[in-house]
Amino acid sequence: MVLRRKAPMADIDENNLKVGHRKKAAAGVPAVAVSMKRSLEQMGPYRTARTLLKLNQADGFDCQGCAWPDPDPEHRHAAEFCENGAKAVAEEATKRTVSHEFFAENSLADLSGRTDYWLGHQGRLVHPVVKRSGGTHYEPISWEDAFALVGDKLRSLASPDEAIFYTSGKVSNEAAYVYQLFSRTYGTNNLPDCSNMCHESTSVALAETIGIGKGSVSLDDVHHAELIIISGQNPGTNHPRMLSALEIAKQNGAKILAINPLPEAGLFRFDNPQTPRGVSGIGTGLADMFLPIRINGDLALWQGVAAVLLEAEERQGGVLDRDFIESSTVGFDAWAAELKNLDWTEVERATGLTQAQVREAAQMLIDSDATVHCWAMGITQHRNSVGTIKEIVNVSLMQGNIGKPGAGLCPVRGHSNVQGDRTMGIWEKVPDHFLDALAAHHGIDPPREHGLDTVDSIRALRDGKAKVFMGLGGNFVQAAPDTVVTESAMQQAELTVQVSTKLNRSHVTCGDVALILPPLGRSEQDRTGGRDQRVTVEDSMSAVHASRGPLKPAAPTLRSEVDILCSIAEATLGTDGPVPWSSYRADYTEIRRAISVVVPGCAAYDEKVDQPGGFVLPHPPRDTRTFPTEPGKAVFSVVPMSVLQQPEGRLLLQTMRSHDQFNTTIYGLSDRYRGISDGRRVVFLHPDDITESPWQEGDLVDLVSEWEDGTERRASSFRIVSYATPKGCAAAYYPETNPLIPLDSTAEASNTPTSKGIVIRLEPNTAGHDASEGNGDAVGSDEGHKSDVEPEQLS
Ligand SMILES: Nc1nc2c(c(=O)[nH]1)N[C@H]1C(S)=C(S)[C@@H](COP(=O)(O)OP(=O)(O)OC[C@H]3O[C@@H](n4cnc5c(=O)[nH]c(N)nc54)[C@H](O)[C@@H]3O)O[C@H]1N2
Ligand SMILES: Nc1nc2c(c(=O)[nH]1)N[C@H]1C(S)=C(S)[C@@H](COP(=O)(O)OP(=O)(O)OC[C@H]3O[C@@H](n4cnc5c(=O)[nH]c(N)nc54)[C@H](O)[C@@H]3O)O[C@H]1N2
Ligand code: SF4
Ligand SMILES: [Mo]
């Protein structure tokens, strides 16, 4: 069986694709120029000034761009944002809006032929709209009728577990708290979130080993580390202000070890546009060592490093933190014994690195007394991710690199409030103590069985077990794996409700009845209940603070997320139940009072969030080297070696972000650091893999994935680009490649889709309209079509 979907492609002329040089430094003057250009285009000069000066300031609003933390208030610049933060703001604060006429003119069938790039560029959604059963268009509906429609439908379900309440991680703590409270008062823990596709492997591995599923460092630790390891992360694009922190660390003498199949620009040099060195292009050198690892080689790498550290300890001593291992951990001996049998041939095969390279990297750890280990999607989105992260924890524990200054575990989160949403109870497997507190404070009886995560929600929709899907932000059908399966699952829903700022594919691939409810964005003033409301968020380092939008809302019709959720709750559960929805809506302080009682670590929440810079949530391993695990100590875990090897003639594909997108939101067509412009359907290959194939650079091919059950999945029309990626390892952009990821291909123990390790083969292009141009001549380039490969960086 072949699963294939004709992807919408018409709005982007991929024949304009240009392939230029890969950049060797990130940011610099071009970043400032792009920030200003995009901001002015979308917002005009007045809104640009109003927003950017308030972005990430103590009295302003939190950047929607990512979860990287802000410096202390006294160390903030007037311009405390990066290029991609400015793009994220411009995307939301755009002056364009989607009118009723737009929906009258464009049927669902028309819209489904559009790319997400085109859909997002239509502007802000400003009116609630409905698609009725059998309807061909969205049409206007009043807010009250929309709420009643949702309430009636939810009350008619045979069981609350037939409803799914998805969250994307931009949602504020107040909205998240109200949402999970509504879902649980209604009667289900079906609260999947984007985290299920993102850092879930981190949360699972850390909860088991250190007792809390969050990172253990502060920004100050990054600044004062002796060694910073950056694994599977592209900070120059996805967390650009991390480069400022790395620059400070380098000035303080830190070394950086970067591990990535691709030589991402932001790993090598930072041209800080706020310093003369940066503007002049001298910049700050970052990575002292770069390991161009094979996709999925990280578990083997950390086993190799651990083995070298154990050897060195035996030989010379002083490498391990014996006192810490003795007093604060369990399982060391069994783990160390297992590593005695390490097979170096296996490590070399898995990593594509030589034993000498692994030893050299291990020496950097030996030489450091304070190591911070950062990681992101290149580590979390594999079948063996939980095991890999446990091995990273093992290596940190053996040197006592947790709960001491300049050291710790630093999973770098994605969405700006994804960590806060979890803290607030957006979690299908929330622990019993949270439910107990919820029950006691609100006088409700929350269900105790775990709910559905993202992948299981798709299965439930596919199998007709779930009938209502509500998305609080996000773009579920496009972000989820196995696009063909997910789209058809969503179309089987009886009702879909999307609370969204911008149009996207999840509105077009919807249920029998579908609602779009447009909320205020974070950059906008919120006057719900006639008073100035503020919300709160938590960053990747557990700092919580308030956020207030400076802008006049895109339209007076918009309602806040809290308002929408409380209104749906009332329409579903009535107004005389135990939860005071209308007081929550009238004053979010009331929600924060509930948070301060129910959510661990949040006592006096409403007062603390207004301190300059907010407050930091407790983290026992970081604060006192105590570990709330089952044995009461940090746990060394024996992780069986596993390596993803593709069969002969196949490639391992990773799916990643370009520099000009936020997840499924495509800002533009320029992946500047990788030298790509005016197109997105490219596949990056090692030059030898191109030579050994029947194709040449610039040719159009289909990507075909192969899954264990014999099914195949096809995504058409990708241009071959020669690139510095290890042999056998391909890369292409998400979400165009999501049709290739089988729903059942998930990480063990976290159920995260394997977005970074998919076995594919290349085939001749079969998409009709592009096939005729399927040769290298169609690729334009200002400098000729350059391959940009430095063989010495490759395995
Ligand atoms: N501008 C912008 N910012 C964003 C986002 C965005 O889309 N745009 N998304 C946000 C979100 S939700 C998230 S989760 C983060 C994502 O931030 P990242 O994790 O940086 O995102 P990806 O683009 O998926 O990049 C994964 C990196 O891992 C590398 N990699 C792939 N496979 C492997 C492997 O097997 N081993 C190793 N060691 N490396 C590997 C890739 O080459 C790539 O550099 O960014 C957040 N910030
Ligand atoms: N192949 C592949 N798939 C992946 C990944 C990958 O690396 N590869 N990464 C995964 C990861 S890490 C993540 S986090 C998920 C992302 O999954 P999601 O979070 O579901 O997707 P986004 O693209 O971030 O959602 C964008 C939409 O959110 C809405 N939106 C934006 N701002 C707001 C707001 O303030 N309020 C509301 N209510 N709506 C808003 C807009 O309508 C916009 O279209 O994708 C995952 N999917
Ligand atoms: S690093 Fe992230 S949070 Fe900070 S300004 Fe850039 S995009 Fe926004
Ligand atoms: Mo993410």
GROMACS .gro file of N, CA and C in nm, residues 703-746:
model
  132
  703LEU      N    1   1.038   1.156  -0.249
  703LEU     CA    2   1.091   1.086  -0.132
  703LEU      C    3   0.989   0.979  -0.094
  704VAL      N    4   1.037   0.857  -0.077
  704VAL     CA    5   0.946   0.746  -0.044
  704VAL      C    6   0.995   0.683   0.085
  705SER      N    7   0.910   0.680   0.187
  705SER     CA    8   0.952   0.617   0.312
  705SER      C    9   0.897   0.475   0.319
  706GLU      N   10   0.969   0.393   0.394
  706GLU     CA   11   0.933   0.251   0.402
  706GLU      C   12   0.909   0.218   0.548
  707TRP      N   13   0.801   0.151   0.576
  707TRP     CA   14   0.771   0.120   0.715
  707TRP      C   15   0.759  -0.031   0.732
  708GLU      N   16   0.778  -0.073   0.860
  708GLU     CA   17   0.785  -0.216   0.894
  708GLU      C   18   0.669  -0.299   0.841
  709ASP      N   19   0.549  -0.240   0.836
  709ASP     CA   20   0.432  -0.319   0.796
  709ASP      C   21   0.417  -0.328   0.644
  710GLY      N   22   0.520  -0.283   0.571
  710GLY     CA   23   0.515  -0.294   0.426
  710GLY      C   24   0.452  -0.173   0.358
  711THR      N   25   0.394  -0.080   0.436
  711THR     CA   26   0.336   0.038   0.371
  711THR      C   27   0.447   0.133   0.327
  712GLU      N   28   0.416   0.210   0.225
  712GLU     CA   29   0.509   0.311   0.178
  712GLU      C   30   0.438   0.445   0.174
  713ARG      N   31   0.514   0.549   0.192
  713ARG     CA   32   0.456   0.683   0.189
  713ARG      C   33   0.539   0.769   0.095
  714ARG      N   34   0.472   0.854   0.019
  714ARG     CA   35   0.543   0.929  -0.085
  714ARG      C   36   0.518   1.079  -0.071
  715ALA      N   37   0.624   1.156  -0.080
  715ALA     CA   38   0.610   1.303  -0.089
  715ALA      C   39   0.685   1.344  -0.215
  716SER      N   40   0.618   1.420  -0.301
  716SER     CA   41   0.670   1.443  -0.436
  716SER      C   42   0.747   1.573  -0.450
  717SER      N   43   0.833   1.574  -0.552
  717SER     CA   44   0.894   1.698  -0.604
  717SER      C   45   0.986   1.769  -0.506
  718PHE      N   46   1.098   1.708  -0.479
  718PHE     CA   47   1.203   1.773  -0.400
  718PHE      C   48   1.328   1.786  -0.486
  719ARG      N   49   1.389   1.906  -0.485
  719ARG     CA   50   1.513   1.929  -0.559
  719ARG      C   51   1.631   1.875  -0.480
  720ILE      N   52   1.721   1.810  -0.548
  720ILE     CA   53   1.842   1.761  -0.481
  720ILE      C   54   1.941   1.875  -0.464
  721VAL      N   55   1.987   1.896  -0.341
  721VAL     CA   56   2.089   1.997  -0.311
  721VAL      C   57   2.207   1.927  -0.244
  722SER      N   58   2.325   1.951  -0.296
  722SER     CA   59   2.446   1.893  -0.239
  722SER      C   60   2.483   1.971  -0.113
  723TYR      N   61   2.510   1.900  -0.004
  723TYR     CA   62   2.527   1.972   0.122
  723TYR      C   63   2.621   1.897   0.215
  724ALA      N   64   2.670   1.968   0.316
  724ALA     CA   65   2.760   1.908   0.414
  724ALA      C   66   2.680   1.829   0.517
  725THR      N   67   2.631   1.716   0.477
  725THR     CA   68   2.563   1.625   0.570
  725THR      C   69   2.636   1.491   0.562
  726PRO      N   70   2.642   1.416   0.671
  726PRO     CA   71   2.714   1.288   0.662
  726PRO      C   72   2.657   1.198   0.553
  727LYS      N   73   2.742   1.115   0.500
  727LYS     CA   74   2.696   1.023   0.396
  727LYS      C   75   2.583   0.935   0.449
  728GLY      N   76   2.482   0.918   0.367
  728GLY     CA   77   2.367   0.835   0.408
  728GLY      C   78   2.262   0.913   0.484
  729CYS      N   79   2.291   1.039   0.516
  729CYS     CA   80   2.197   1.118   0.596
  729CYS      C   81   2.140   1.234   0.514
  730ALA      N   82   2.010   1.233   0.494
  730ALA     CA   83   1.944   1.338   0.418
  730ALA      C   84   1.871   1.431   0.512
  731ALA      N   85   1.841   1.551   0.463
  731ALA     CA   86   1.763   1.647   0.542
  731ALA      C   87   1.666   1.719   0.451
  732ALA      N   88   1.547   1.751   0.504
  732ALA     CA   89   1.448   1.827   0.428
  732ALA      C   90   1.358   1.897   0.528
  733TYR      N   91   1.279   1.992   0.480
  733TYR     CA   92   1.201   2.074   0.571
  733TYR      C   93   1.072   2.005   0.615
  734TYR      N   94   1.036   2.038   0.736
  734TYR     CA   95   0.906   2.009   0.795
  734TYR      C   96   0.821   2.131   0.769
  735PRO      N   97   0.692   2.128   0.741
  735PRO     CA   98   0.604   2.010   0.742
  735PRO      C   99   0.585   1.941   0.606
  736GLU      N  100   0.657   1.984   0.502
  736GLU     CA  101   0.637   1.921   0.370
  736GLU      C  102   0.664   1.770   0.376
  737THR      N  103   0.750   1.729   0.471
  737THR     CA  104   0.790   1.589   0.478
  737THR      C  105   0.706   1.507   0.577
  738ASN      N  106   0.610   1.572   0.646
  738ASN     CA  107   0.532   1.496   0.744
  738ASN      C  108   0.454   1.379   0.687
  739PRO      N  109   0.412   1.384   0.558
  739PRO     CA  110   0.344   1.266   0.504
  739PRO      C  111   0.430   1.139   0.509
  740LEU      N  112   0.563   1.157   0.527
  740LEU     CA  113   0.652   1.040   0.522
  740LEU      C  114   0.664   0.967   0.655
  741ILE      N  115   0.618   1.030   0.764
  741ILE     CA  116   0.643   0.972   0.897
  741ILE      C  117   0.524   0.886   0.940
  742PRO      N  118   0.542   0.754   0.948
  742PRO     CA  119   0.429   0.668   0.983
  742PRO      C  120   0.378   0.700   1.124
  743LEU      N  121   0.247   0.698   1.140
  743LEU     CA  122   0.186   0.726   1.270
  743LEU      C  123   0.243   0.635   1.379
  744ASP      N  124   0.271   0.511   1.341
  744ASP     CA  125   0.319   0.414   1.441
  744ASP      C  126   0.468   0.425   1.468
  745SER      N  127   0.537   0.511   1.396
  745SER     CA  128   0.681   0.524   1.417
  745SER      C  129   0.705   0.628   1.526
  746THR      N  130   0.713   0.583   1.649
  746THR     CA  131   0.726   0.676   1.761
  746THR      C  132   0.836   0.632   1.856
   0.00000   0.00000   0.00000
